[in-house]
Short mmCIF file of C-alpha atoms in Angstrom, two decimals:
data_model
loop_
_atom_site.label_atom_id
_atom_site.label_comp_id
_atom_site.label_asym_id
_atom_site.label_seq_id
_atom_site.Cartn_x
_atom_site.Cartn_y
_atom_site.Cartn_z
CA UNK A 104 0.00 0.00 0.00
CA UNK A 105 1.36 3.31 -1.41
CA UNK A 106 1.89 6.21 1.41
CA UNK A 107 1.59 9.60 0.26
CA UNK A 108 3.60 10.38 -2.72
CA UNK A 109 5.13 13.98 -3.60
CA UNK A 110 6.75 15.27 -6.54
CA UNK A 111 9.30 16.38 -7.32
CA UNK A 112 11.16 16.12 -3.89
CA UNK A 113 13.68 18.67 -4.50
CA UNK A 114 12.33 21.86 -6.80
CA UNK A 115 14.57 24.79 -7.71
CA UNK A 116 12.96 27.64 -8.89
CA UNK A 117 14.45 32.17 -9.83
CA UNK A 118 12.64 34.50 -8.08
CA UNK A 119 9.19 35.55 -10.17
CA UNK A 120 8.81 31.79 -11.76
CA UNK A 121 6.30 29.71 -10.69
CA UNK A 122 6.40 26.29 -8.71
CA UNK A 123 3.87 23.63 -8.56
CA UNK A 124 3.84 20.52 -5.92
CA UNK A 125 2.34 17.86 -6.49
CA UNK A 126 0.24 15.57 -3.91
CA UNK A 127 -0.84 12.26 -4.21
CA UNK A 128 -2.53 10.56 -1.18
CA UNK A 129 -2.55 8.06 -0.17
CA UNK A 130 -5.52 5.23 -1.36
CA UNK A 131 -8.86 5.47 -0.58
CA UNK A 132 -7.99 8.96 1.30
CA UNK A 133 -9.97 12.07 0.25
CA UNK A 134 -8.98 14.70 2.77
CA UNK A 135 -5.51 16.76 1.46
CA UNK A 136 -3.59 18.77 4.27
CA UNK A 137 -0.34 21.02 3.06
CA UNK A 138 2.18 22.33 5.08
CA UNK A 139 5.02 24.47 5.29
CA UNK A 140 8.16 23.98 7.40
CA UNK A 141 10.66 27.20 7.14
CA UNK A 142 14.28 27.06 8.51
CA UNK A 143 14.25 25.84 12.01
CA UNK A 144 10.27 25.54 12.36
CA UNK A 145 7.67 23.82 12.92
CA UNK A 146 4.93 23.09 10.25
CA UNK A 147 2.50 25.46 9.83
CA UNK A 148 -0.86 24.32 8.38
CA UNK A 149 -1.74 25.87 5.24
CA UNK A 150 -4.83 24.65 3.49
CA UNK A 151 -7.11 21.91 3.67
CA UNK A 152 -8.60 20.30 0.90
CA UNK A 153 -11.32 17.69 0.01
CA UNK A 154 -12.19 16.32 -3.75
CA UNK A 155 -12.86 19.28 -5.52
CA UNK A 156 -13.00 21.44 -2.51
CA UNK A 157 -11.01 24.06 -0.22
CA UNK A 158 -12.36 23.23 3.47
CA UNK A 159 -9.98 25.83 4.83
CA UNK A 160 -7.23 27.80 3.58
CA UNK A 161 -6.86 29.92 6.59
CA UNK A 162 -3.01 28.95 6.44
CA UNK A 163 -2.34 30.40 3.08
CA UNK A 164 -0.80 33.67 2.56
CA UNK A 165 -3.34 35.69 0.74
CA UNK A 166 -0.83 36.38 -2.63
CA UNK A 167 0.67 34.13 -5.19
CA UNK A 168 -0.56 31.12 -3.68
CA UNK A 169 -3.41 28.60 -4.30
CA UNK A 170 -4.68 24.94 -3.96
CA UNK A 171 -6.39 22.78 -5.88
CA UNK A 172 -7.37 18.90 -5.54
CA UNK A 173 -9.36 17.76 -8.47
CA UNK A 174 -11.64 15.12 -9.09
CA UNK A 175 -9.30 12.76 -10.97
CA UNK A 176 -5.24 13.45 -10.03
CA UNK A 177 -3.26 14.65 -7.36
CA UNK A 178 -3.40 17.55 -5.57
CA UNK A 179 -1.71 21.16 -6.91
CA UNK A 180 -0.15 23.59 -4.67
CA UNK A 181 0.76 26.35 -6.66
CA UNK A 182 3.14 29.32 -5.71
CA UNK A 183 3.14 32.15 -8.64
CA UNK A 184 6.20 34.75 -8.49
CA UNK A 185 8.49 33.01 -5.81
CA UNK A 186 10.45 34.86 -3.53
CA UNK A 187 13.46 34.00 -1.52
CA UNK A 188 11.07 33.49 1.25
CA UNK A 189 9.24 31.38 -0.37
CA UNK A 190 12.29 28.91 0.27
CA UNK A 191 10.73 25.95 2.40
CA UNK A 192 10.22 22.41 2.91
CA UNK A 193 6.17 21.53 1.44
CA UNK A 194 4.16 18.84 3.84
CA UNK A 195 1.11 17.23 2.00
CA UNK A 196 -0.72 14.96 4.85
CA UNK A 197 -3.56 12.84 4.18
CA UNK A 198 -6.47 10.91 5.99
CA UNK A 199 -9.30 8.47 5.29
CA UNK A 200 -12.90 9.53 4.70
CA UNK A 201 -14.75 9.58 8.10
CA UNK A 202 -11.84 9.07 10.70
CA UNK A 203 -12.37 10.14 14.09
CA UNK A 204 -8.90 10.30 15.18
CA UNK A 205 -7.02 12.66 12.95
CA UNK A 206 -4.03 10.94 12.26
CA UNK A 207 -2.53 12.34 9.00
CA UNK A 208 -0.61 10.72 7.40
CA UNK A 209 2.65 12.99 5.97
CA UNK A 210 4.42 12.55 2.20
CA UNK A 211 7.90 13.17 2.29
CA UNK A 212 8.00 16.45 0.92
CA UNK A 213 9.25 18.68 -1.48
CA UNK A 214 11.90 21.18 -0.72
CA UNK A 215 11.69 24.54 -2.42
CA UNK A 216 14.96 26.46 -3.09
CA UNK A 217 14.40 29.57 -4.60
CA UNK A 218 17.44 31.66 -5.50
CA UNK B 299 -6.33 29.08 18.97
CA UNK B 300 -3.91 26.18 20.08
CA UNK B 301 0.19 26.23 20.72
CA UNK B 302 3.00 23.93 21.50
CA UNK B 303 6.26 24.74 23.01
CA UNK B 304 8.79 22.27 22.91
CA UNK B 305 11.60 23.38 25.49
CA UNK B 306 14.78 21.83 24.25
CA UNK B 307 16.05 22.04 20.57
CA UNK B 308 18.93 19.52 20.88
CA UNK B 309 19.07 17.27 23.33
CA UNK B 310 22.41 14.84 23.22
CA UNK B 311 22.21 11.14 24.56
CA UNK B 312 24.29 8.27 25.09
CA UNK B 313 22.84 5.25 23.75
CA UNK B 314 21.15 2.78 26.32
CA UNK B 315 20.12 5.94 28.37
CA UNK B 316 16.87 7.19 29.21
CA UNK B 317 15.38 10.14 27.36
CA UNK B 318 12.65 12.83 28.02
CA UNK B 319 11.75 15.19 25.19
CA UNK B 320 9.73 18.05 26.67
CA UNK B 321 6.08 19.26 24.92
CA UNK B 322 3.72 21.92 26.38
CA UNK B 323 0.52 23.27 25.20
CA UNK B 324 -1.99 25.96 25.23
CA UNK B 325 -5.68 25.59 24.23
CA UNK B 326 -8.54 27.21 25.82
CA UNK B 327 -10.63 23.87 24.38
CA UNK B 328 -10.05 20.47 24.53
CA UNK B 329 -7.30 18.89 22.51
CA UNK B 330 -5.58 15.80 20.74
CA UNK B 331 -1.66 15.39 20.97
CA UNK B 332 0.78 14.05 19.20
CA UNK B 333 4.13 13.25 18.42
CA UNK B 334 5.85 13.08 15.11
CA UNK B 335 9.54 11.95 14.09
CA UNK B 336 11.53 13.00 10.84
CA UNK B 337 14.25 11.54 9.82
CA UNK B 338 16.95 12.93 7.27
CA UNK B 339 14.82 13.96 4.26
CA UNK B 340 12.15 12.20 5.12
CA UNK B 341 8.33 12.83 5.70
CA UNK B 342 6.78 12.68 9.03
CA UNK B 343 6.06 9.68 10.86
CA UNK B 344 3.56 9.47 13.41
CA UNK B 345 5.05 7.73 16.90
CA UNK B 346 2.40 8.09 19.11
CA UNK B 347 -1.06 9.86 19.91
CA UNK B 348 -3.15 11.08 22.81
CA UNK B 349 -7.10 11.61 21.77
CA UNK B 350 -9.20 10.68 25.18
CA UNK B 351 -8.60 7.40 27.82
CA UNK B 352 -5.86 6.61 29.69
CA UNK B 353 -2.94 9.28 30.05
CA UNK B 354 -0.28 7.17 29.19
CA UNK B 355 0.15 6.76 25.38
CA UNK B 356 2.22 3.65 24.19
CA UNK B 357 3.75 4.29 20.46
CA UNK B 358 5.75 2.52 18.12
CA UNK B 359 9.52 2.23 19.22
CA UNK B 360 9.90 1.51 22.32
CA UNK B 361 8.48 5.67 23.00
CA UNK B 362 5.65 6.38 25.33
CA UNK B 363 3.96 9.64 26.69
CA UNK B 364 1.81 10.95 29.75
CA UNK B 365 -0.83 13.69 29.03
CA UNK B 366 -0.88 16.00 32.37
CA UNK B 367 -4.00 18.03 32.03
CA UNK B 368 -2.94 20.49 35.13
CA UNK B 369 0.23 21.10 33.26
CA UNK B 370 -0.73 21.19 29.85
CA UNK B 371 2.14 18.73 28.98
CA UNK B 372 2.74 15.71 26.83
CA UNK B 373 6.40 14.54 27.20
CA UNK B 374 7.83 11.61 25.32
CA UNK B 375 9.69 9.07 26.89
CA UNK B 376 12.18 6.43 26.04
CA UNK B 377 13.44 3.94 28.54
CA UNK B 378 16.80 3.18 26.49
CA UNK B 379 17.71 4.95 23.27
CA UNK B 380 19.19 3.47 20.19
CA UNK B 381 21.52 5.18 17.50
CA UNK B 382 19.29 5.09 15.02
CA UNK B 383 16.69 7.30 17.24
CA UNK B 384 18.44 9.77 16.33
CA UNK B 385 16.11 12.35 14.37
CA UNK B 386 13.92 15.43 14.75
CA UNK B 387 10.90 14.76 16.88
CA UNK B 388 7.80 16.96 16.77
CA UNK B 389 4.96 17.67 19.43
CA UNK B 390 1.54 18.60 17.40
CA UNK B 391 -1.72 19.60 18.64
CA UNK B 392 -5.00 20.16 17.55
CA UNK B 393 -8.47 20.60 18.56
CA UNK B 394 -10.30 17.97 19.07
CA UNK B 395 -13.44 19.49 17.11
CA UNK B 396 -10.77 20.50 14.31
CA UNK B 397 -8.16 18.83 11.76
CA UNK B 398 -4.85 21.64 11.43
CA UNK B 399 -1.89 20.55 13.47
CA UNK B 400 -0.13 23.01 15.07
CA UNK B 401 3.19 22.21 15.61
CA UNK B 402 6.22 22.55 17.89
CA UNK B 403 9.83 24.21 16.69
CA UNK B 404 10.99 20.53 17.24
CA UNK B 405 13.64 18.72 19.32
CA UNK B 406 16.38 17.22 17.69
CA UNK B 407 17.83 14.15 19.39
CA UNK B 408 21.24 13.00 19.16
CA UNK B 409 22.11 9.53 20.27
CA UNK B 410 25.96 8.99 20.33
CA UNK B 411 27.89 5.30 21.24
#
């Protein structure tokens, strides 16, 4: 059984280009969590995503980025015009339909460098 | 709004010694608690996790944990460490009528021979 597959794990992108992360979750899981980790932090939620809906993207900054999780294929998060601090390690987490104990399940991530 | 602290940001270890890795909280409702570990370049794997019962948590690993409701802590505990514990461990919290984790700074642990 597949975990939570991210792509590409390691993305370098100029400042003003555009990067997009990919999320697979894992199977027979519908609910999409991303994450950021920065330099010597924690993860801090982002957005929250079911099929072909944003549950909450209370997380995201409110420029340049967005979220998407479509009915058939993984799920997009999309940063337009990168910055330097943009520069971060990308969580996606996922969960089952109907659990009751929140355990997410994590990808492995994809590291941002922008220079 | 919830938050964890996690008091120590490197804590060195001999192997075959115990370990306590710190984790306090703030919530003004009632929570779930977790903790994480990441190794080198890889995702986050869940050890153990607190969501109602008994206080003491048993995870994966040999780790355990005691929720502490007067002091708003969750510490992880190992009885005897191993080299390859060595990692970054993470406390997480969340409401237990919600879904974000919100997550400590981290601890990393370094277990040497």
């Amino acid at each position: 059984n597949a975990g939570v597959m991210q792509n590409p794990r390691h993305l370098v992108r100029r400042r003003g280009q555009e990067a997009r992360l990919r999320c697979s979750p894992m199977k027979g899981h519908s609910h999409v969590y991303w994450y950021r980790q920065l330099p010597e932090e924690g993860l801090k939620f982002m957005v929250y995503l079911q099929k072909e809906n944003i549950i909450d993207e209370s997380g995201m900054p409110k420029e340049r980025f967005s979220a998407e999780f479509p009915k058939e294929g993984p799920s997009i998060l999309r940063i337009q015009q990168v910055v330097r601090g943009d520069s971060a390690a990308y969580f996606c987490a996922s969960s089952p339909v109907g659990t009751d104990s929140y355990e997410q399940y994590f990808g492995p991530g994809t590291r941002l460098t922008v220079t | 709004a919830q938050s964890v602290t996690q008091l120590d940001s490197q804590v060195p270890v001999f192997e075959e010694a115990p370990v306590e890795l710190r984790c306090n909280y703030s919530s003004s409702v009632s929570v779930y608690l977790f903790w994480y570990v990441q190794y080198p370049n890889q995702g986050l794997q869940l050890l153990l996790k607190y969501l109602s019962g008994s206080t003491l948590v048993k995870g994966i690993n040999g780790f355990e944990a005691e929720f502490n409701k007067s002091q708003t802590s969750f510490h992880l505990r190992k009885p005897s460490v191993h080299i390859s514990d060595t990692a970054e461990y993470f406390c997480a919290v969340s409401a237990n009528s919600g879904y974000a984790l919100n997550f400590g700074k981290g601890t990393s642990l370094l277990v040497t021979p």
